[in-house]
Amino acid sequence: MAGALVPQGPALPDPDHSDPADPVRHRLDALTSWHADWAGLRVAVYGLGVTGFAAADTLAELGADVLVVAGAAPDERARLLDVLGVALVQAELDTPPAELLEHRPELIVVSPGFHPDHALLLWAAETGIPVWGDIELAWRLRDKVGAPAEWILVTGTNGKTTTVQLTATMLAAAGLRAAPCGNIGVPVLDAIRDPRGWDVLVVELSSYQLHHLPRTGPGALVPWASVCLNIADDHLDWHGSAAAYRDAKAKVYANTRVACVYNKADDATLAMVEDADVQEGARAIGFGLGVPGPSDVGIVEGILCDRAFLEDRFDRAVELTTVTALAAAGLDAPHVVANILAASALARSFGVSPETIGAALGAFRLDAHRIELVATAGSIRWIDDSKATNAHAADASLRAFDSVVWLVGGLLKGVDVDELVSSHVARLRAAIIIGVDRVALREAFARHAPELPVIEIDAVDTGQVMPNAVRVAADLAEAGDVVLLAPAAASMDQFADYAERGRLFARAVRDHVGGEPDDESTQGPGA
């Protein structure tokens, strides 16, 4: 596992190299501790979302001279910046605002929402200003409250949040102080500043965050273990190409010390491991739904097994749990089982016992809007998988069921849905299209399933989208069917986020079939 991957995307300042004759770069290279001299460093933070605010708050605490540049600034965060003594400029960002030019930043910390070809990042590249993401900043500051925690990194097109939660749950069950953080919702900068400290951070990384990470140099992460769960075309509008997206994801394995966990069913993840520069002694650990090899975790006759983290792995395996036990907890959908195996490998790399993993899984439940059973009525199950915001996630969700009335659509983010539709025609009873990106779906169904009932929901009012869709679905579904909300698309065309989309679906289902919120199950398809 050696060799360097070539960074893709616009020609931003090279994060892996600095000019020793440049005093600003020399100072930045030395900033690898909370206790280094950050005072007076002129920093521009791009964006005032959760990540941008955490960066500004952290840098202000360090004594840096911070300017936040944002297209939109929520009132509460803007007020807090004023309390922190942080300047804010809110403006159209098609060109660098005057305040940014006057600030003369020595460093830019960028929020994930800024595309690589954003005008302010192109300006940074032209002027030679280094650009960091929040993850690099957090890595450099990780010693604030004492000995730094180990980091376990998780990325992939789908399953990141569930795998992070599973891994942190397993580590905590072993008595370790473990924090799930990163793209999961808790900024890593908040986690490293927690006065309690942590033994290990389980960090969810989006492709946006990985894009800005250097592989070498003082800002390069050196994780304990890492995983790319899977890879499929997504966020192509942000990265510009599938190759750039894959190359960003591949950065997760750089410099890994103990375990590079990969998906045996996804050759691209193995290739990432094989191409990565890692620490001496790091092992490649495969996970998959088949029989495991001597360095894998997998399944033998319904038993989830570890053949990677035991001395006599060539001769035997150890049991982690069973598919039957997972079914009782609603965790038996194939893609969920794959996430469990990946998380188990990460936890085992940290010394968590098989018995502890089994006990942790017995108490674990999936978050809302992840293949969640809303109701069962007339032998029809209504499933909310609003979190399936891309084709890869929807594919996994559809594969969990045999006969489906499929609610699909939203913002497709430039992804081709033709293969998704063609591969699931045999299991579809009908399709109901919501959202604004309808043409590609309509044409795909016409090509591959011309006889399939396909209904489009034309409601303009967000509040009517799901009630209308549910009424149509109820008319089309038959006993034994699943009505599945797995949109394969982002939600912001009609909803605030995927969670609102899922809540409105669940409310419409309950209103239609009867029952109170307290009656609904949070179990998955095996319940």
XYZ file of N, CA and C in Angstrom, residues 328-437:
330
model
N -34.065 -8.756 15.081
C -34.885 -8.398 16.238
C -34.748 -6.920 16.589
N -33.630 -6.324 16.206
C -33.398 -4.900 16.476
C -33.660 -4.036 15.252
N -34.187 -4.642 14.168
C -34.452 -3.876 12.961
C -33.206 -3.468 12.212
N -32.138 -4.269 12.313
C -30.844 -3.915 11.730
C -30.397 -4.901 10.661
N -31.357 -5.606 10.042
C -30.970 -6.697 9.158
C -31.034 -6.367 7.669
N -31.364 -5.129 7.284
C -31.279 -4.763 5.868
C -29.832 -4.943 5.419
N -29.592 -5.483 4.228
C -28.214 -5.815 3.838
C -27.227 -4.660 3.954
N -27.640 -3.456 3.561
C -26.687 -2.347 3.642
C -26.408 -1.946 5.087
N -27.377 -2.163 5.965
C -27.141 -1.886 7.388
C -26.183 -2.924 7.966
N -26.351 -4.189 7.586
C -25.434 -5.240 8.049
C -24.013 -4.934 7.577
N -23.860 -4.445 6.354
C -22.529 -4.074 5.867
C -21.928 -2.968 6.722
N -22.733 -1.978 7.087
C -22.238 -0.917 7.968
C -21.816 -1.470 9.323
N -22.580 -2.434 9.830
C -22.251 -3.053 11.117
C -20.907 -3.769 11.037
N -20.677 -4.471 9.956
C -19.396 -5.163 9.795
C -18.245 -4.174 9.711
N -18.426 -3.075 8.986
C -17.374 -2.060 8.899
C -17.088 -1.460 10.272
N -18.139 -1.115 10.994
C -17.964 -0.544 12.330
C -17.289 -1.541 13.273
N -17.671 -2.802 13.147
C -17.048 -3.833 13.995
C -15.552 -3.923 13.729
N -15.160 -3.830 12.456
C -13.736 -3.870 12.131
C -13.007 -2.688 12.747
N -13.603 -1.504 12.668
C -12.976 -0.321 13.261
C -12.851 -0.474 14.783
N -13.920 -0.955 15.415
C -13.890 -1.132 16.865
C -12.900 -2.219 17.275
N -12.861 -3.327 16.528
C -11.910 -4.402 16.842
C -10.467 -3.914 16.692
N -10.223 -3.007 15.732
C -8.862 -2.475 15.576
C -8.427 -1.725 16.825
N -9.385 -1.241 17.584
C -9.093 -0.493 18.812
C -9.150 -1.385 20.043
N -9.320 -2.699 19.844
C -9.269 -3.635 20.958
C -10.593 -3.960 21.605
N -11.708 -3.547 21.023
C -13.011 -3.859 21.608
C -13.302 -5.341 21.410
N -13.769 -6.004 22.452
C -13.976 -7.451 22.402
C -15.211 -7.807 21.589
N -15.242 -9.025 21.014
C -16.449 -9.465 20.292
C -17.697 -9.443 21.162
N -17.555 -9.833 22.423
C -18.707 -9.848 23.325
C -19.267 -8.439 23.527
N -18.383 -7.463 23.646
C -18.822 -6.077 23.829
C -19.533 -5.569 22.581
N -19.021 -5.929 21.421
C -19.669 -5.525 20.169
C -21.070 -6.118 20.082
N -21.215 -7.401 20.412
C -22.531 -8.031 20.372
C -23.511 -7.357 21.306
N -23.045 -7.033 22.521
C -23.932 -6.374 23.486
C -24.318 -4.975 23.016
N -23.385 -4.246 22.432
C -23.678 -2.895 21.944
C -24.707 -2.929 20.824
N -24.607 -3.908 19.937
C -25.556 -4.019 18.838
C -26.960 -4.340 19.332
N -27.049 -5.070 20.427
C -28.353 -5.417 20.967
C -29.149 -4.213 21.415
N -28.444 -3.114 21.748
C -29.127 -1.911 22.225
C -29.176 -0.797 21.186
N -28.588 -1.020 20.017
C -28.472 0.043 19.023
C -29.742 0.143 18.180
N -30.143 1.366 17.862
C -31.265 1.595 16.965
C -30.865 2.643 15.928
N -31.378 2.476 14.722
C -31.104 3.434 13.664
C -31.773 4.771 13.942
N -31.184 5.834 13.405
C -31.803 7.148 13.477
C -33.086 7.187 12.661
N -33.869 8.201 12.928
C -35.071 8.414 12.133
C -34.699 8.672 10.675
N -35.624 8.302 9.788
C -35.514 8.543 8.347
C -34.451 7.683 7.680
N -34.018 6.640 8.366
C -33.102 5.673 7.775
C -33.799 4.318 7.769
N -34.401 3.972 6.680
C -35.146 2.731 6.481
C -36.026 2.426 7.705
N -36.807 3.432 8.078
C -37.624 3.402 9.296
C -39.059 2.997 8.971
N -39.547 2.003 9.694
C -40.933 1.573 9.520
C -41.866 2.586 10.184
N -42.693 3.242 9.386
C -43.630 4.239 9.910
C -44.922 3.581 10.377
N -45.440 2.655 9.562
C -46.713 2.008 9.905
C -46.877 0.753 9.067
N -47.730 -0.145 9.568
C -48.172 -1.311 8.798
C -49.690 -1.325 8.832
N -50.304 -1.362 7.663
C -51.766 -1.349 7.592
C -52.193 -2.146 6.377
N -53.123 -3.082 6.595
C -53.604 -3.905 5.492
C -52.500 -4.702 4.832
N -51.537 -5.173 5.623
C -50.393 -5.947 5.141
C -49.489 -5.131 4.208
N -49.601 -3.824 4.279
C -48.712 -2.928 3.525
C -47.824 -2.186 4.530
N -46.518 -2.236 4.274
C -45.576 -1.515 5.143
C -45.185 -0.188 4.497
N -45.134 0.844 5.311
C -44.756 2.182 4.868
C -43.390 2.511 5.475
N -42.393 2.672 4.619
C -41.001 2.823 5.057
C -40.474 4.198 4.677
N -39.897 4.880 5.666
C -39.281 6.192 5.463
C -37.768 6.035 5.384
N -37.227 6.160 4.188
C -35.777 6.209 4.005
C -35.419 7.523 3.298
N -35.927 8.614 3.845
C -35.673 9.928 3.264
C -34.194 10.251 3.214
N -33.405 9.589 4.078
C -31.956 9.808 4.076
C -31.293 9.260 2.811
N -32.018 8.480 2.022
C -31.478 7.968 0.757
C -31.487 9.105 -0.259
N -30.497 9.983 -0.170
C -30.493 11.214 -0.960
C -29.712 11.088 -2.261
N -29.262 9.884 -2.597
C -28.576 9.686 -3.879
C -28.923 8.299 -4.407
N -28.504 8.037 -5.635
C -28.884 6.784 -6.286
C -28.314 5.569 -5.573
N -27.111 5.677 -5.057
C -26.483 4.548 -4.381
C -27.264 4.155 -3.133
N -27.675 5.139 -2.356
C -28.455 4.853 -1.147
C -29.819 4.285 -1.495
N -30.458 4.849 -2.519
C -31.765 4.320 -2.917
C -31.650 2.895 -3.422
N -30.575 2.588 -4.135
C -30.350 1.225 -4.615
C -30.293 0.246 -3.447
N -29.540 0.596 -2.412
C -29.439 -0.276 -1.240
C -30.786 -0.439 -0.556
N -31.540 0.637 -0.471
C -32.846 0.578 0.177
C -33.816 -0.309 -0.611
N -33.854 -0.136 -1.921
C -34.750 -0.942 -2.752
C -34.415 -2.425 -2.675
N -33.150 -2.750 -2.572
C -32.733 -4.145 -2.527
C -33.203 -4.873 -1.268
N -33.635 -4.120 -0.261
C -34.092 -4.738 0.982
C -35.518 -5.274 0.881
N -36.220 -4.995 -0.237
C -37.632 -5.361 -0.343
C -37.920 -6.014 -1.695
N -39.003 -6.808 -1.725
C -39.332 -7.579 -2.928
C -40.352 -6.906 -3.831
N -41.301 -6.174 -3.254
C -42.354 -5.555 -4.053
C -42.619 -4.156 -3.513
N -42.382 -3.146 -4.356
C -42.281 -1.775 -3.854
C -43.120 -0.809 -4.682
N -43.834 0.071 -3.976
C -44.346 1.306 -4.555
C -43.347 2.380 -4.146
N -42.680 2.932 -5.113
C -41.478 3.741 -4.859
C -41.777 5.231 -4.994
N -41.553 6.003 -3.910
C -41.605 7.456 -3.947
C -40.193 7.963 -4.206
N -40.003 8.654 -5.340
C -38.666 8.997 -5.789
C -38.665 10.416 -6.345
N -37.532 11.111 -6.197
C -37.380 12.401 -6.841
C -37.004 13.513 -5.883
N -36.564 14.614 -6.456
C -36.091 15.789 -5.725
C -35.040 16.482 -6.556
N -33.907 16.814 -5.941
C -32.764 17.378 -6.648
C -31.770 16.257 -6.914
N -31.549 15.927 -8.161
C -30.715 14.772 -8.514
C -29.223 15.075 -8.502
N -28.833 16.343 -8.393
C -27.423 16.732 -8.251
C -26.550 16.235 -9.405
N -27.120 16.171 -10.593
C -26.340 15.809 -11.766
C -26.078 14.334 -11.946
N -26.685 13.487 -11.114
C -26.428 12.048 -11.169
C -27.387 11.370 -12.147
N -26.874 10.444 -12.932
C -27.674 9.669 -13.886
C -28.460 8.589 -13.138
N -29.776 8.590 -13.285
C -30.624 7.620 -12.572
C -31.031 6.457 -13.467
N -30.545 6.411 -14.681
C -30.990 5.395 -15.629
C -30.711 3.981 -15.107
N -29.497 3.734 -14.643
C -29.146 2.400 -14.150
C -29.938 2.039 -12.906
N -30.173 3.025 -12.033
C -30.959 2.762 -10.828
C -32.349 2.268 -11.201
N -32.989 2.947 -12.117
C -34.335 2.543 -12.527
C -34.306 1.172 -13.197
N -33.400 0.979 -14.143
C -33.384 -0.272 -14.908
C -33.117 -1.487 -14.031
N -32.318 -1.324 -12.999
C -31.942 -2.472 -12.169
C -33.033 -2.891 -11.191
N -34.077 -2.056 -11.026
C -35.100 -2.390 -10.024
C -36.499 -2.517 -10.603
N -36.611 -2.536 -11.914
C -37.930 -2.631 -12.539
C -38.709 -3.847 -12.040
N -38.022 -4.969 -11.870
C -38.701 -6.219 -11.520
C -39.347 -6.166 -10.146
N -38.868 -5.313 -9.269
C -39.428 -5.273 -7.920
C -40.446 -4.141 -7.734
N -40.704 -3.364 -8.774
C -41.574 -2.193 -8.639
C -43.031 -2.514 -8.982
N -43.932 -2.153 -8.073
C -45.363 -2.185 -8.347
C -45.773 -0.910 -9.081
N -45.174 0.195 -8.669
C -45.474 1.488 -9.261
C -44.416 2.476 -8.796
N -44.381 3.632 -9.442
C -43.465 4.702 -9.037
C -44.238 6.004 -8.941
N -43.904 6.789 -7.926
C -44.521 8.096 -7.715
C -43.394 9.122 -7.682
N -43.407 10.053 -8.623
C -42.321 11.019 -8.752
C -42.706 12.317 -8.050
N -41.819 12.769 -7.153
C -41.972 14.070 -6.510
C -40.771 14.935 -6.916
N -40.785 16.200 -6.516
C -39.612 17.050 -6.723
C -39.568 17.719 -8.081
N -38.469 18.458 -8.312
C -38.355 19.280 -9.522
C -37.625 18.583 -10.664
N -36.700 17.675 -10.348
C -35.913 17.007 -11.400
C -36.665 15.772 -11.902
